[in-house]
Short mmCIF file of C-alpha atoms in Angstrom, two decimals:
data_model
loop_
_atom_site.label_atom_id
_atom_site.label_comp_id
_atom_site.label_asym_id
_atom_site.label_seq_id
_atom_site.Cartn_x
_atom_site.Cartn_y
_atom_site.Cartn_z
CA UNK A 820 90.32 129.15 30.31
CA UNK A 821 93.14 131.56 31.10
CA UNK A 822 96.32 131.77 29.05
CA UNK A 823 99.29 132.79 31.21
CA UNK A 824 102.56 134.22 29.88
CA UNK A 825 105.49 134.23 32.31
CA UNK A 826 108.40 136.61 32.50
CA UNK A 827 110.89 134.59 34.56
CA UNK A 828 113.94 136.01 36.27
CA UNK A 829 116.34 135.31 39.14
CA UNK A 830 115.24 135.84 42.73
CA UNK A 831 117.53 138.83 43.20
CA UNK A 832 115.70 140.95 40.61
CA UNK A 833 113.87 143.89 42.20
CA UNK A 834 110.25 144.70 41.32
CA UNK A 835 111.15 147.54 38.97
CA UNK A 836 113.55 145.27 37.08
CA UNK A 837 110.82 142.67 36.71
CA UNK A 838 108.52 145.22 35.04
CA UNK A 839 111.30 146.45 32.76
CA UNK A 840 112.04 142.88 31.65
CA UNK A 841 108.33 142.16 31.06
CA UNK A 842 107.46 145.35 29.19
CA UNK A 843 107.30 143.72 25.75
CA UNK A 844 104.35 141.56 26.84
CA UNK A 845 102.46 144.36 28.61
CA UNK A 846 99.62 146.35 27.04
CA UNK A 847 100.01 150.13 26.87
CA UNK A 848 97.60 150.32 29.83
CA UNK A 849 97.71 147.31 32.14
CA UNK A 850 96.55 146.08 35.53
CA UNK A 851 99.34 145.37 38.03
CA UNK A 852 98.52 143.11 40.97
CA UNK A 853 100.43 142.14 44.08
CA UNK A 854 100.47 138.39 44.71
CA UNK A 855 99.78 138.41 48.47
CA UNK A 856 96.59 140.49 48.81
CA UNK A 857 92.94 139.72 48.04
CA UNK A 858 90.33 142.48 47.84
CA UNK A 859 86.92 142.89 46.24
CA UNK A 860 87.89 145.52 43.68
CA UNK A 861 85.45 146.97 41.16
CA UNK A 862 87.87 146.98 38.23
CA UNK A 863 85.50 148.93 35.96
CA UNK A 864 85.18 151.72 38.53
CA UNK A 865 88.95 151.71 39.08
CA UNK A 866 89.65 152.00 35.37
CA UNK A 867 87.00 154.72 34.97
CA UNK A 868 88.66 156.79 37.72
CA UNK A 869 92.05 156.25 36.10
CA UNK A 870 90.80 157.31 32.68
CA UNK A 871 89.18 160.49 34.00
CA UNK A 872 92.30 161.53 35.91
CA UNK A 873 94.76 161.09 33.05
CA UNK A 874 97.43 160.06 35.57
CA UNK A 875 100.19 157.52 35.01
CA UNK A 876 99.14 155.20 37.83
CA UNK A 877 95.97 154.72 39.88
CA UNK A 878 96.41 152.70 43.09
CA UNK A 879 93.86 150.86 45.18
CA UNK A 880 94.28 151.80 48.83
CA UNK A 881 93.07 150.59 52.21
CA UNK A 882 93.04 152.61 55.42
CA UNK A 883 95.85 151.62 57.78
CA UNK A 884 98.06 153.35 60.34
CA UNK A 885 100.98 153.37 59.94
CA UNK A 886 100.63 153.44 56.18
CA UNK A 887 102.76 154.44 53.23
CA UNK A 888 100.32 156.76 51.42
CA UNK A 889 98.44 159.98 52.12
CA UNK A 890 95.27 160.26 50.03
CA UNK A 891 93.37 163.46 49.29
CA UNK A 892 90.23 162.87 47.26
CA UNK A 893 91.50 160.66 44.45
CA UNK A 894 95.02 162.14 44.53
CA UNK A 895 97.98 160.45 46.20
CA UNK A 896 99.69 163.38 47.93
CA UNK A 897 102.51 161.55 49.69
CA UNK A 898 104.19 158.17 49.28
CA UNK A 899 106.80 156.81 51.66
CA UNK A 900 107.77 153.11 51.67
CA UNK A 901 109.53 153.64 55.02
CA UNK A 902 106.26 154.81 56.66
CA UNK A 903 108.04 157.58 58.53
CA UNK A 904 105.19 160.10 58.83
CA UNK A 905 102.05 159.90 61.04
CA UNK A 906 100.06 161.49 58.20
CA UNK A 907 100.41 158.34 56.12
CA UNK A 908 97.06 156.64 56.75
CA UNK A 909 96.59 154.34 53.74
CA UNK A 910 98.46 151.40 52.24
CA UNK A 911 98.61 150.32 48.62
CA UNK A 912 97.21 146.84 48.11
CA UNK A 913 97.99 146.30 44.44
CA UNK A 914 95.23 146.12 41.79
CA UNK A 915 96.59 149.27 40.16
CA UNK A 916 96.12 150.60 36.64
CA UNK A 917 99.42 151.57 35.00
CA UNK A 918 100.36 153.49 31.86
CA UNK A 919 103.25 151.39 30.58
CA UNK A 920 105.31 153.90 28.58
CA UNK A 921 105.22 156.67 31.18
CA UNK A 922 106.17 154.33 34.01
CA UNK A 923 108.91 152.63 32.00
CA UNK A 924 110.42 156.03 31.27
CA UNK A 925 110.54 156.85 34.98
CA UNK A 926 111.99 153.45 35.83
CA UNK A 927 114.64 153.82 33.13
CA UNK A 928 115.67 157.23 34.44
CA UNK A 929 115.95 156.03 38.05
CA UNK A 930 119.41 155.77 39.57
CA UNK A 931 120.86 152.25 39.30
CA UNK A 932 118.33 151.27 36.59
CA UNK A 933 117.41 148.63 35.62
CA UNK A 934 118.02 147.25 39.13
CA UNK A 935 115.38 149.39 40.86
CA UNK A 936 112.36 148.94 43.09
CA UNK A 937 108.96 149.80 41.63
CA UNK A 938 108.37 151.94 44.73
CA UNK A 939 111.12 154.30 43.50
CA UNK A 940 109.05 155.01 40.40
CA UNK A 941 105.93 155.57 42.52
CA UNK A 942 107.79 158.07 44.72
CA UNK A 943 108.92 160.00 41.64
CA UNK A 944 105.47 159.94 40.03
CA UNK A 945 103.78 161.13 43.24
CA UNK A 946 106.08 164.16 43.29
CA UNK A 947 104.88 164.89 39.75
CA UNK A 948 101.19 164.52 40.77
CA UNK A 949 100.95 161.51 38.46
CA UNK A 950 99.46 158.99 40.91
CA UNK A 951 95.78 158.66 41.78
CA UNK A 952 94.12 156.51 44.40
CA UNK A 953 90.83 154.70 44.94
CA UNK A 954 89.96 153.55 48.48
CA UNK A 955 88.87 149.94 48.97
CA UNK A 956 86.96 148.72 52.01
CA UNK A 957 89.25 146.10 53.45
CA UNK A 958 91.60 143.49 52.09
CA UNK A 959 93.08 140.18 53.14
CA UNK A 960 96.78 139.40 53.04
CA UNK A 961 98.52 136.02 52.90
CA UNK A 962 101.93 137.47 53.78
CA UNK A 963 102.37 135.37 56.95
CA UNK A 964 100.84 132.11 58.28
CA UNK A 965 98.38 133.84 60.62
CA UNK A 966 96.99 136.08 57.91
CA UNK A 967 96.89 133.14 55.53
CA UNK A 968 94.50 131.30 57.85
CA UNK A 969 92.27 134.39 58.16
CA UNK A 970 92.23 134.74 54.38
CA UNK A 971 91.45 131.03 54.01
CA UNK A 972 88.44 131.43 56.33
CA UNK A 973 87.32 134.61 54.56
CA UNK A 974 87.49 132.96 51.13
CA UNK A 975 85.72 129.75 52.14
CA UNK A 976 82.08 129.54 50.94
CA UNK A 977 79.49 129.90 53.69
CA UNK A 978 75.76 129.37 54.05
CA UNK A 979 75.34 132.78 55.65
CA UNK A 980 72.23 134.84 54.92
CA UNK A 981 71.93 138.53 55.84
CA UNK A 982 68.44 139.57 56.94
CA UNK A 983 66.61 142.82 57.65
CA UNK A 984 64.51 142.98 60.80
CA UNK A 985 61.35 145.12 60.69
CA UNK A 986 58.94 143.87 58.04
CA UNK A 987 61.03 140.77 57.37
CA UNK A 988 61.50 138.99 60.71
CA UNK A 989 58.94 140.87 62.78
CA UNK A 990 55.84 142.91 62.09
CA UNK A 991 56.49 146.60 61.47
CA UNK A 992 55.31 149.30 63.85
CA UNK A 993 52.77 151.82 62.60
CA UNK A 994 54.18 154.70 60.50
CA UNK A 995 56.19 157.10 62.65
CA UNK A 996 56.48 154.61 65.51
CA UNK A 997 59.05 152.01 66.55
CA UNK A 998 59.10 148.62 68.23
CA UNK A 999 60.49 149.75 71.58
CA UNK A 1000 60.42 146.60 73.73
CA UNK A 1001 60.05 142.82 73.62
CA UNK A 1002 56.34 143.01 74.44
CA UNK A 1003 55.78 144.89 71.18
CA UNK A 1004 57.92 142.51 69.10
CA UNK A 1005 55.88 140.01 67.07
CA UNK A 1006 57.46 137.50 64.71
CA UNK A 1007 56.09 137.08 61.20
CA UNK A 1008 55.04 133.42 61.01
CA UNK A 1009 56.05 133.11 57.36
CA UNK A 1010 59.53 134.42 58.16
CA UNK A 1011 60.09 131.93 60.96
CA UNK A 1012 58.99 129.11 58.66
CA UNK A 1013 61.42 130.30 55.97
CA UNK A 1014 64.30 130.69 58.44
CA UNK A 1015 63.65 127.23 59.86
CA UNK A 1016 63.69 125.69 56.38
CA UNK A 1017 66.98 127.40 55.62
CA UNK A 1018 68.47 126.49 59.01
CA UNK A 1019 67.64 122.85 58.33
CA UNK A 1020 69.81 123.17 55.19
CA UNK A 1021 72.74 124.48 57.24
CA UNK A 1022 72.20 128.25 56.93
CA UNK A 1023 73.20 130.72 59.62
CA UNK A 1024 72.05 134.33 59.80
CA UNK A 1025 73.13 137.91 60.50
CA UNK A 1026 70.54 140.63 61.12
CA UNK A 1027 71.22 144.14 59.79
CA UNK A 1028 68.73 146.87 60.72
CA UNK A 1029 68.25 150.65 60.85
CA UNK A 1030 66.89 151.79 64.21
CA UNK A 1031 66.58 155.57 64.09
CA UNK A 1032 64.21 155.41 67.05
CA UNK A 1033 67.28 155.49 69.29
CA UNK A 1034 68.54 158.83 67.95
CA UNK A 1035 65.00 160.21 68.08
CA UNK A 1036 64.70 159.28 71.75
CA UNK A 1037 61.81 156.89 71.09
CA UNK A 1038 63.72 153.66 71.80
CA UNK A 1039 66.01 153.04 74.78
CA UNK A 1040 69.29 151.35 73.72
CA UNK A 1041 69.11 148.91 76.65
CA UNK A 1042 65.55 147.95 75.74
CA UNK A 1043 66.68 147.38 72.15
CA UNK A 1044 69.54 145.16 73.32
CA UNK A 1045 67.17 143.16 75.51
CA UNK A 1046 64.77 142.82 72.59
CA UNK A 1047 67.48 141.49 70.33
CA UNK A 1048 68.82 139.13 72.99
CA UNK A 1049 65.35 137.64 73.37
CA UNK A 1050 64.83 137.57 69.59
CA UNK A 1051 68.09 135.64 69.12
CA UNK A 1052 67.42 133.19 71.96
CA UNK A 1053 63.86 132.54 70.77
CA UNK A 1054 65.08 131.88 67.24
CA UNK A 1055 67.85 129.61 68.57
CA UNK A 1056 65.23 127.45 70.29
CA UNK A 1057 63.69 126.97 66.84
CA UNK A 1058 67.07 125.90 65.44
CA UNK A 1059 67.74 129.29 63.80
CA UNK A 1060 71.29 130.42 64.63
CA UNK A 1061 71.90 134.18 64.46
CA UNK A 1062 75.63 134.96 64.45
CA UNK A 1063 75.24 138.71 64.93
CA UNK A 1064 72.84 141.66 65.04
CA UNK A 1065 74.02 144.97 63.55
CA UNK A 1066 72.08 148.13 64.27
CA UNK A 1067 72.39 151.69 63.05
CA UNK A 1068 70.98 154.00 65.75
CA UNK A 1069 71.56 157.07 63.57
CA UNK A 1070 69.02 159.63 62.44
CA UNK A 1071 68.51 159.83 58.68
CA UNK A 1072 69.80 163.44 58.77
CA UNK A 1073 73.18 162.37 60.22
CA UNK A 1074 74.44 161.00 56.88
CA UNK A 1075 76.10 158.17 58.78
CA UNK A 1076 78.06 155.61 56.74
CA UNK A 1077 76.52 152.97 59.02
CA UNK A 1078 72.90 153.70 58.15
CA UNK A 1079 71.34 151.97 55.17
CA UNK A 1080 71.44 152.68 52.25
CA UNK A 1081 75.13 153.24 53.11
CA UNK A 1082 77.10 149.98 53.37
CA UNK A 1083 78.82 150.46 56.74
CA UNK A 1084 77.02 147.72 58.67
CA UNK A 1085 77.56 145.24 55.83
CA UNK A 1086 81.27 146.01 55.70
CA UNK A 1087 81.61 145.69 59.47
CA UNK A 1088 79.82 142.34 59.48
CA UNK A 1089 82.03 141.06 56.67
CA UNK A 1090 85.17 142.07 58.55
CA UNK A 1091 84.08 140.58 61.88
CA UNK A 1092 82.61 137.34 60.53
CA UNK A 1093 85.07 136.81 57.65
CA UNK A 1094 82.73 136.39 54.70
CA UNK A 1095 82.78 137.72 51.16
CA UNK A 1096 79.97 140.15 50.50
CA UNK A 1097 79.82 139.16 46.85
CA UNK A 1098 78.94 135.59 47.93
CA UNK A 1099 75.96 136.35 50.18
CA UNK A 1100 72.40 137.62 49.84
CA UNK A 1101 70.46 140.12 51.96
CA UNK A 1102 66.71 139.76 52.50
CA UNK A 1103 64.92 143.10 52.78
CA UNK A 1104 61.62 144.79 52.09
CA UNK A 1105 62.61 148.41 51.42
CA UNK A 1106 64.24 150.17 48.49
CA UNK A 1107 66.99 151.32 50.88
CA UNK A 1108 67.82 147.66 51.43
CA UNK A 1109 68.33 147.22 47.69
CA UNK A 1110 70.49 150.34 47.49
CA UNK A 1111 72.51 149.26 50.51
CA UNK A 1112 73.31 145.91 48.91
CA UNK A 1113 74.33 147.61 45.68
CA UNK A 1114 76.65 149.89 47.68
CA UNK A 1115 78.02 146.99 49.72
CA UNK A 1116 78.52 144.67 46.76
CA UNK A 1117 76.15 141.84 47.60
CA UNK A 1118 72.91 140.46 46.22
CA UNK A 1119 69.40 141.14 47.50
CA UNK A 1120 66.16 139.23 47.85
CA UNK A 1121 63.40 141.83 47.92
CA UNK A 1122 60.13 140.94 49.62
CA UNK A 1123 56.98 142.74 48.47
CA UNK A 1124 56.48 145.39 45.82
CA UNK A 1125 58.18 148.70 45.18
CA UNK A 1126 56.20 151.89 45.65
CA UNK A 1127 55.08 153.76 42.51
CA UNK A 1128 58.06 155.57 41.00
CA UNK A 1129 60.63 153.43 42.84
CA UNK A 1130 63.24 151.68 40.71
CA UNK A 1131 65.76 149.05 41.69
CA UNK A 1132 69.33 150.44 41.76
CA UNK A 1133 71.72 149.53 38.99
CA UNK A 1134 74.07 146.75 40.11
CA UNK A 1135 75.89 143.72 38.75
CA UNK A 1136 74.84 141.69 41.78
CA UNK A 1137 71.77 139.49 42.14
CA UNK A 1138 68.36 141.14 42.57
CA UNK A 1139 65.29 138.95 42.91
CA UNK A 1140 61.78 139.78 44.17
CA UNK A 1141 59.26 137.56 45.94
CA UNK A 1142 55.93 138.13 47.65
CA UNK A 1143 56.85 136.19 50.80
CA UNK A 1144 60.00 134.90 52.49
CA UNK A 1145 58.99 131.24 52.12
CA UNK A 1146 58.57 131.71 48.37
CA UNK A 1147 62.20 132.88 48.25
CA UNK A 1148 63.62 129.83 50.04
CA UNK A 1149 64.21 127.61 46.94
CA UNK A 1150 65.90 130.49 45.13
CA UNK A 1151 68.17 131.21 48.12
CA UNK A 1152 69.18 127.55 48.45
CA UNK A 1153 69.92 127.29 44.72
CA UNK A 1154 71.88 130.56 44.71
CA UNK A 1155 74.25 129.43 47.47
CA UNK A 1156 74.58 125.95 45.97
CA UNK A 1157 76.49 127.45 43.05
CA UNK A 1158 79.44 128.28 45.33
CA UNK A 1159 79.24 125.45 47.84
CA UNK A 1160 80.49 121.89 47.29
#
């Protein structure tokens, strides 16, 4: 359904020249992409940041050392394609919003124009405080064969379900207490039934759980590890394969990016297991789970009912509620079937 207009030119044209030659088919504000990077970019949020700033260009950036950009807030403070400074800790990954006329003016005034690199215009605009930046959590490049294979794996659809622990897999402790050892860990029968049904359809699982009992001194980290090792091995004997268990030991007062509702554990799991967050669901039973998925950019299956006054967060990703895990199984299977052959 896409209509593509090409602006062809010889191989020796530099990137700035290519934009100059294509300017008649560009909108006054346009999105410029690089062809060798893939990232999950919220284009609406990117454009909103660009509009508020009033700058000529707003880049999407990923953390990397050495990089070619120094970012302060949403302002690009330094830009160096040669990566000569240790303070450069981000890289541009494309997906940028560009004001055509302002950028064309800079390109046209650059020495040796029209045969110029686009990076020359960015350097000039950064000196004029005309470039903003929006950080993106991770990207995948296809710029060499090794990275191509990683990107291929990352982009391939997977039957991978993310799952909360307490209240979803096992029975919760009493308020103010924590499950501190394997003897106190009791599976929820309905959950095991649901996980078995999904495993029989080829699903694998990753567990993502807050465990503030560690920071409060109520749970020993070694006991928690032993508990999870036994949980995983017990589930494996039932045909339920758990690929990873991610735990935030942080206290809720620490404001850790790894503790739900922040998305840190989701982002780490995506990076280590090479899956797209926008193609998976998370099963949880707490409003923080719903907020975490909205922040991470994935869908949620909520088990139970919200407390009075609680409202699901606004998100463009799937949100569906069920009373029990087994009731959610047909929905989960159907949801993943949309992306899988």
